[in-house]
Amino acid sequence: KQIMAGCADQVKRVTLELGGKSANIVFSDTDITRAADLAPYAVFDNAGQDCCARSRILVQRQVYDEFVGRLEVAVNGMRVIDPADDASEMGPLISAEHRATVASFVAGEPIFRGDAPSGPGFWFPCTLVEASNDDRVAREEVFGPVAAVIPFNDEADAIRIANDTPYG
């Protein structure tokens, strides 16, 4: 509140990143191809080091398999390369310590793990993990390129899951 008030006094725009587990919700009646093609940019932008990243992807069960298949293709197409290259869509994480923290959220075999350079830098591949909303990857801020893909049944179930977060 103090930061916002200080900015208001100076008529400055402010955007506060206050943490969260934003949900990207995919219903069965959506354009599945388009939703899958756009989803990676909502979570993996800035290597997922963004409090607004939609790191929980809720998918209606009727289209879950189709969506995940198309999402894998889209994630595989992400250009994870040196951010100085104009073609880069995702660069490395901020530190080796943070890379270890991000890795700790991937328990077991992920649905999909993309490619990442092995050279200098704290690289971590775009990773999709099937989860329930009770799993750590869905409850805590990963702040890295890991998305929890969570199936849901109907609109009420999606709303319940989306709102079931300590972040508000």
PDB file of C-alpha atoms in Angstrom:
ATOM      1  CA  LYS A   1       0.000   0.000   0.000  1.00  0.00           C
ATOM      2  CA  GLN A   2       2.888   2.335   0.787  1.00  0.00           C
ATOM      3  CA  ILE A   3       4.464   1.777  -2.619  1.00  0.00           C
ATOM      4  CA  MET A   4       1.166   2.439  -4.386  1.00  0.00           C
ATOM      5  CA  ALA A   5       0.574   5.576  -2.325  1.00  0.00           C
ATOM      6  CA  GLY A   6       4.077   6.843  -3.062  1.00  0.00           C
ATOM      7  CA  CYS A   7       3.558   6.317  -6.756  1.00  0.00           C
ATOM      8  CA  ALA A   8       0.142   7.971  -6.658  1.00  0.00           C
ATOM      9  CA  ASP A   9       1.642  11.055  -4.981  1.00  0.00           C
ATOM     10  CA  GLN A  10       4.063  11.335  -7.906  1.00  0.00           C
ATOM     11  CA  VAL A  11       1.476  10.333 -10.542  1.00  0.00           C
ATOM     12  CA  LYS A  12       3.550   7.318 -11.538  1.00  0.00           C
ATOM     13  CA  ARG A  13       2.158   4.112 -12.910  1.00  0.00           C
ATOM     14  CA  VAL A  14       2.883   1.031 -10.831  1.00  0.00           C
ATOM     15  CA  THR A  15       2.500  -2.676 -11.349  1.00  0.00           C
ATOM     16  CA  LEU A  16       2.999  -4.827  -8.290  1.00  0.00           C
ATOM     17  CA  GLU A  17       3.960  -8.455  -8.648  1.00  0.00           C
ATOM     18  CA  LEU A  18       2.627  -9.970  -5.461  1.00  0.00           C
ATOM     19  CA  GLY A  19       3.078 -13.644  -6.179  1.00  0.00           C
ATOM     20  CA  GLY A  20       0.473 -16.084  -7.266  1.00  0.00           C
ATOM     21  CA  LYS A  21      -0.423 -19.307  -8.913  1.00  0.00           C
ATOM     22  CA  SER A  22      -2.405 -17.883 -11.793  1.00  0.00           C
ATOM     23  CA  ALA A  23      -4.586 -20.369 -13.641  1.00  0.00           C
ATOM     24  CA  ASN A  24      -4.880 -20.737 -17.386  1.00  0.00           C
ATOM     25  CA  ILE A  25      -8.246 -22.488 -17.855  1.00  0.00           C
ATOM     26  CA  VAL A  26      -8.955 -24.516 -21.007  1.00  0.00           C
ATOM     27  CA  PHE A  27     -12.568 -25.631 -21.526  1.00  0.00           C
ATOM     28  CA  SER A  28     -13.599 -28.368 -23.962  1.00  0.00           C
ATOM     29  CA  ASP A  29     -15.374 -25.893 -26.272  1.00  0.00           C
ATOM     30  CA  THR A  30     -12.301 -23.741 -26.891  1.00  0.00           C
ATOM     31  CA  ASP A  31     -10.042 -23.781 -29.939  1.00  0.00           C
ATOM     32  CA  ILE A  32      -7.689 -26.432 -28.507  1.00  0.00           C
ATOM     33  CA  THR A  33      -4.934 -25.825 -31.055  1.00  0.00           C
ATOM     34  CA  ARG A  34      -4.867 -22.083 -30.423  1.00  0.00           C
ATOM     35  CA  ALA A  35      -5.030 -22.529 -26.639  1.00  0.00           C
ATOM     36  CA  ALA A  36      -2.129 -25.005 -26.727  1.00  0.00           C
ATOM     37  CA  ASP A  37      -0.088 -22.778 -29.048  1.00  0.00           C
ATOM     38  CA  LEU A  38      -0.475 -19.731 -26.772  1.00  0.00           C
ATOM     39  CA  ALA A  39      -0.185 -21.398 -23.355  1.00  0.00           C
ATOM     40  CA  PRO A  40       3.637 -21.637 -23.335  1.00  0.00           C
ATOM     41  CA  TYR A  41       3.984 -17.855 -23.667  1.00  0.00           C
ATOM     42  CA  ALA A  42       1.760 -17.323 -20.632  1.00  0.00           C
ATOM     43  CA  VAL A  43       4.013 -19.390 -18.359  1.00  0.00           C
ATOM     44  CA  PHE A  44       7.515 -19.612 -19.859  1.00  0.00           C
ATOM     45  CA  ASP A  45       8.020 -15.937 -20.676  1.00  0.00           C
ATOM     46  CA  ASN A  46      11.091 -14.700 -18.793  1.00  0.00           C
ATOM     47  CA  ALA A  47      11.913 -18.351 -18.000  1.00  0.00           C
ATOM     48  CA  GLY A  48       8.864 -18.459 -15.738  1.00  0.00           C
ATOM     49  CA  GLN A  49      10.503 -15.908 -13.426  1.00  0.00           C
ATOM     50  CA  ASP A  50       7.360 -13.825 -13.380  1.00  0.00           C
ATOM     51  CA  CYS A  51       4.776 -13.610 -10.608  1.00  0.00           C
ATOM     52  CA  CYS A  52       2.057 -13.329 -13.248  1.00  0.00           C
ATOM     53  CA  ALA A  53       3.051 -16.546 -15.016  1.00  0.00           C
ATOM     54  CA  ARG A  54       0.068 -18.826 -15.516  1.00  0.00           C
ATOM     55  CA  SER A  55       1.892 -21.771 -13.997  1.00  0.00           C
ATOM     56  CA  ARG A  56      -1.266 -23.834 -13.422  1.00  0.00           C
ATOM     57  CA  ILE A  57      -2.913 -24.975 -16.646  1.00  0.00           C
ATOM     58  CA  LEU A  58      -6.381 -26.318 -15.876  1.00  0.00           C
ATOM     59  CA  VAL A  59      -7.776 -28.481 -18.679  1.00  0.00           C
ATOM     60  CA  GLN A  60     -11.256 -29.978 -18.930  1.00  0.00           C
ATOM     61  CA  ARG A  61     -11.003 -33.780 -18.865  1.00  0.00           C
ATOM     62  CA  GLN A  62     -12.813 -34.281 -22.196  1.00  0.00           C
ATOM     63  CA  VAL A  63      -9.954 -32.565 -24.066  1.00  0.00           C
ATOM     64  CA  TYR A  64      -7.089 -33.186 -21.653  1.00  0.00           C
ATOM     65  CA  ASP A  65      -5.166 -35.713 -23.784  1.00  0.00           C
ATOM     66  CA  GLU A  66      -5.622 -33.738 -27.004  1.00  0.00           C
ATOM     67  CA  PHE A  67      -4.588 -30.483 -25.336  1.00  0.00           C
ATOM     68  CA  VAL A  68      -1.519 -31.993 -23.651  1.00  0.00           C
ATOM     69  CA  GLY A  69      -0.416 -33.538 -26.949  1.00  0.00           C
ATOM     70  CA  ARG A  70      -0.692 -30.199 -28.728  1.00  0.00           C
ATOM     71  CA  LEU A  71       0.905 -28.375 -25.784  1.00  0.00           C
ATOM     72  CA  GLU A  72       3.944 -30.669 -25.986  1.00  0.00           C
ATOM     73  CA  VAL A  73       4.369 -29.721 -29.653  1.00  0.00           C
ATOM     74  CA  ALA A  74       4.088 -26.013 -28.825  1.00  0.00           C
ATOM     75  CA  VAL A  75       6.525 -26.221 -25.903  1.00  0.00           C
ATOM     76  CA  ASN A  76       8.956 -28.242 -28.015  1.00  0.00           C
ATOM     77  CA  GLY A  77       8.918 -25.380 -30.532  1.00  0.00           C
ATOM     78  CA  MET A  78      10.014 -22.789 -27.962  1.00  0.00           C
ATOM     79  CA  ARG A  79      13.427 -21.342 -28.805  1.00  0.00           C
ATOM     80  CA  VAL A  80      15.346 -21.657 -25.534  1.00  0.00           C
ATOM     81  CA  ILE A  81      18.591 -19.977 -26.510  1.00  0.00           C
ATOM     82  CA  ASP A  82      20.884 -17.085 -25.601  1.00  0.00           C
ATOM     83  CA  PRO A  83      18.588 -14.129 -24.861  1.00  0.00           C
ATOM     84  CA  ALA A  84      20.953 -11.867 -26.817  1.00  0.00           C
ATOM     85  CA  ASP A  85      19.751 -13.702 -29.950  1.00  0.00           C
ATOM     86  CA  ASP A  86      16.681 -11.970 -31.406  1.00  0.00           C
ATOM     87  CA  ALA A  87      15.119 -15.398 -32.050  1.00  0.00           C
ATOM     88  CA  SER A  88      15.225 -16.300 -28.346  1.00  0.00           C
ATOM     89  CA  GLU A  89      11.909 -16.978 -26.640  1.00  0.00           C
ATOM     90  CA  MET A  90      13.367 -18.040 -23.298  1.00  0.00           C
ATOM     91  CA  GLY A  91      16.726 -17.662 -21.627  1.00  0.00           C
ATOM     92  CA  PRO A  92      18.334 -19.065 -18.476  1.00  0.00           C
ATOM     93  CA  LEU A  93      17.373 -18.738 -14.833  1.00  0.00           C
ATOM     94  CA  ILE A  94      19.003 -16.145 -12.580  1.00  0.00           C
ATOM     95  CA  SER A  95      21.395 -18.412 -10.622  1.00  0.00           C
ATOM     96  CA  ALA A  96      22.554 -21.958  -9.987  1.00  0.00           C
ATOM     97  CA  GLU A  97      20.845 -21.882  -6.607  1.00  0.00           C
ATOM     98  CA  HIS A  98      17.547 -20.897  -8.204  1.00  0.00           C
ATOM     99  CA  ARG A  99      17.937 -23.614 -10.855  1.00  0.00           C
ATOM    100  CA  ALA A 100      18.241 -26.176  -8.035  1.00  0.00           C
ATOM    101  CA  THR A 101      15.115 -24.756  -6.381  1.00  0.00           C
ATOM    102  CA  VAL A 102      13.139 -24.971  -9.639  1.00  0.00           C
ATOM    103  CA  ALA A 103      14.344 -28.558 -10.200  1.00  0.00           C
ATOM    104  CA  SER A 104      13.069 -29.498  -6.729  1.00  0.00           C
ATOM    105  CA  PHE A 105       9.494 -28.920  -7.943  1.00  0.00           C
ATOM    106  CA  VAL A 106       9.733 -31.661 -10.570  1.00  0.00           C
ATOM    107  CA  ALA A 107       8.993 -34.873  -8.680  1.00  0.00           C
ATOM    108  CA  GLY A 108       8.947 -38.022 -10.771  1.00  0.00           C
ATOM    109  CA  GLU A 109       8.762 -38.136 -14.538  1.00  0.00           C
ATOM    110  CA  PRO A 110       7.269 -35.000 -16.114  1.00  0.00           C
ATOM    111  CA  ILE A 111       4.715 -35.140 -18.919  1.00  0.00           C
ATOM    112  CA  PHE A 112       7.218 -33.332 -21.107  1.00  0.00           C
ATOM    113  CA  ARG A 113      10.610 -31.692 -20.790  1.00  0.00           C
ATOM    114  CA  GLY A 114      11.897 -29.484 -23.602  1.00  0.00           C
ATOM    115  CA  ASP A 115      15.446 -28.796 -24.658  1.00  0.00           C
ATOM    116  CA  ALA A 116      17.809 -26.251 -23.140  1.00  0.00           C
ATOM    117  CA  PRO A 117      21.411 -25.346 -23.905  1.00  0.00           C
ATOM    118  CA  SER A 118      24.101 -27.062 -21.902  1.00  0.00           C
ATOM    119  CA  GLY A 119      26.615 -24.212 -22.155  1.00  0.00           C
ATOM    120  CA  PRO A 120      27.248 -21.299 -19.821  1.00  0.00           C
ATOM    121  CA  GLY A 121      24.175 -20.077 -17.972  1.00  0.00           C
ATOM    122  CA  PHE A 122      21.657 -21.493 -15.534  1.00  0.00           C
ATOM    123  CA  TRP A 123      19.491 -23.258 -18.084  1.00  0.00           C
ATOM    124  CA  PHE A 124      16.354 -25.188 -17.207  1.00  0.00           C
ATOM    125  CA  PRO A 125      14.094 -26.667 -19.878  1.00  0.00           C
ATOM    126  CA  CYS A 126      10.405 -25.869 -20.239  1.00  0.00           C
ATOM    127  CA  THR A 127       8.741 -28.620 -18.216  1.00  0.00           C
ATOM    128  CA  LEU A 128       5.136 -29.828 -17.984  1.00  0.00           C
ATOM    129  CA  VAL A 129       4.080 -31.764 -14.894  1.00  0.00           C
ATOM    130  CA  GLU A 130       0.747 -33.527 -14.424  1.00  0.00           C
ATOM    131  CA  ALA A 131      -0.498 -32.511 -10.991  1.00  0.00           C
ATOM    132  CA  SER A 132      -3.405 -32.197  -8.654  1.00  0.00           C
ATOM    133  CA  ASN A 133      -4.019 -28.871  -6.999  1.00  0.00           C
ATOM    134  CA  ASP A 134      -2.719 -30.382  -3.739  1.00  0.00           C
ATOM    135  CA  ASP A 135       0.778 -30.989  -5.139  1.00  0.00           C
ATOM    136  CA  ARG A 136       3.629 -28.682  -4.156  1.00  0.00           C
ATOM    137  CA  VAL A 137       4.164 -27.616  -7.789  1.00  0.00           C
ATOM    138  CA  ALA A 138       0.563 -26.330  -7.832  1.00  0.00           C
ATOM    139  CA  ARG A 139       0.602 -24.744  -4.355  1.00  0.00           C
ATOM    140  CA  GLU A 140       3.958 -22.928  -4.170  1.00  0.00           C
ATOM    141  CA  GLU A 141       5.559 -20.342  -6.421  1.00  0.00           C
ATOM    142  CA  VAL A 142       8.031 -22.171  -8.693  1.00  0.00           C
ATOM    143  CA  PHE A 143       9.276 -18.967 -10.324  1.00  0.00           C
ATOM    144  CA  GLY A 144      10.723 -21.002 -13.180  1.00  0.00           C
ATOM    145  CA  PRO A 145       9.731 -22.751 -16.412  1.00  0.00           C
ATOM    146  CA  VAL A 146       7.575 -25.486 -14.866  1.00  0.00           C
ATOM    147  CA  ALA A 147       3.830 -25.686 -15.501  1.00  0.00           C
ATOM    148  CA  ALA A 148       1.425 -27.862 -13.529  1.00  0.00           C
ATOM    149  CA  VAL A 149      -1.236 -29.320 -15.847  1.00  0.00           C
ATOM    150  CA  ILE A 150      -4.362 -30.112 -13.844  1.00  0.00           C
ATOM    151  CA  PRO A 151      -7.499 -31.812 -15.179  1.00  0.00           C
ATOM    152  CA  PHE A 152     -10.961 -30.591 -14.120  1.00  0.00           C
ATOM    153  CA  ASN A 153     -14.520 -31.819 -14.650  1.00  0.00           C
ATOM    154  CA  ASP A 154     -16.793 -28.810 -15.150  1.00  0.00           C
ATOM    155  CA  GLU A 155     -16.936 -25.039 -14.693  1.00  0.00           C
ATOM    156  CA  ALA A 156     -17.613 -25.278 -10.951  1.00  0.00           C
ATOM    157  CA  ASP A 157     -14.610 -27.596 -10.544  1.00  0.00           C
ATOM    158  CA  ALA A 158     -12.386 -25.211 -12.554  1.00  0.00           C
ATOM    159  CA  ILE A 159     -13.452 -22.237 -10.433  1.00  0.00           C
ATOM    160  CA  ARG A 160     -12.880 -24.185  -7.222  1.00  0.00           C
ATOM    161  CA  ILE A 161      -9.377 -25.244  -8.296  1.00  0.00           C
ATOM    162  CA  ALA A 162      -8.443 -21.809  -9.682  1.00  0.00           C
ATOM    163  CA  ASN A 163      -9.468 -20.096  -6.449  1.00  0.00           C
ATOM    164  CA  ASP A 164      -7.915 -22.723  -4.165  1.00  0.00           C
ATOM    165  CA  THR A 165      -4.604 -20.984  -3.642  1.00  0.00           C
ATOM    166  CA  PRO A 166      -3.063 -19.200  -0.671  1.00  0.00           C
ATOM    167  CA  TYR A 167      -2.239 -16.285  -2.996  1.00  0.00           C
ATOM    168  CA  GLY A 168      -5.837 -15.150  -3.399  1.00  0.00           C
TER     169      GLY A 168
END
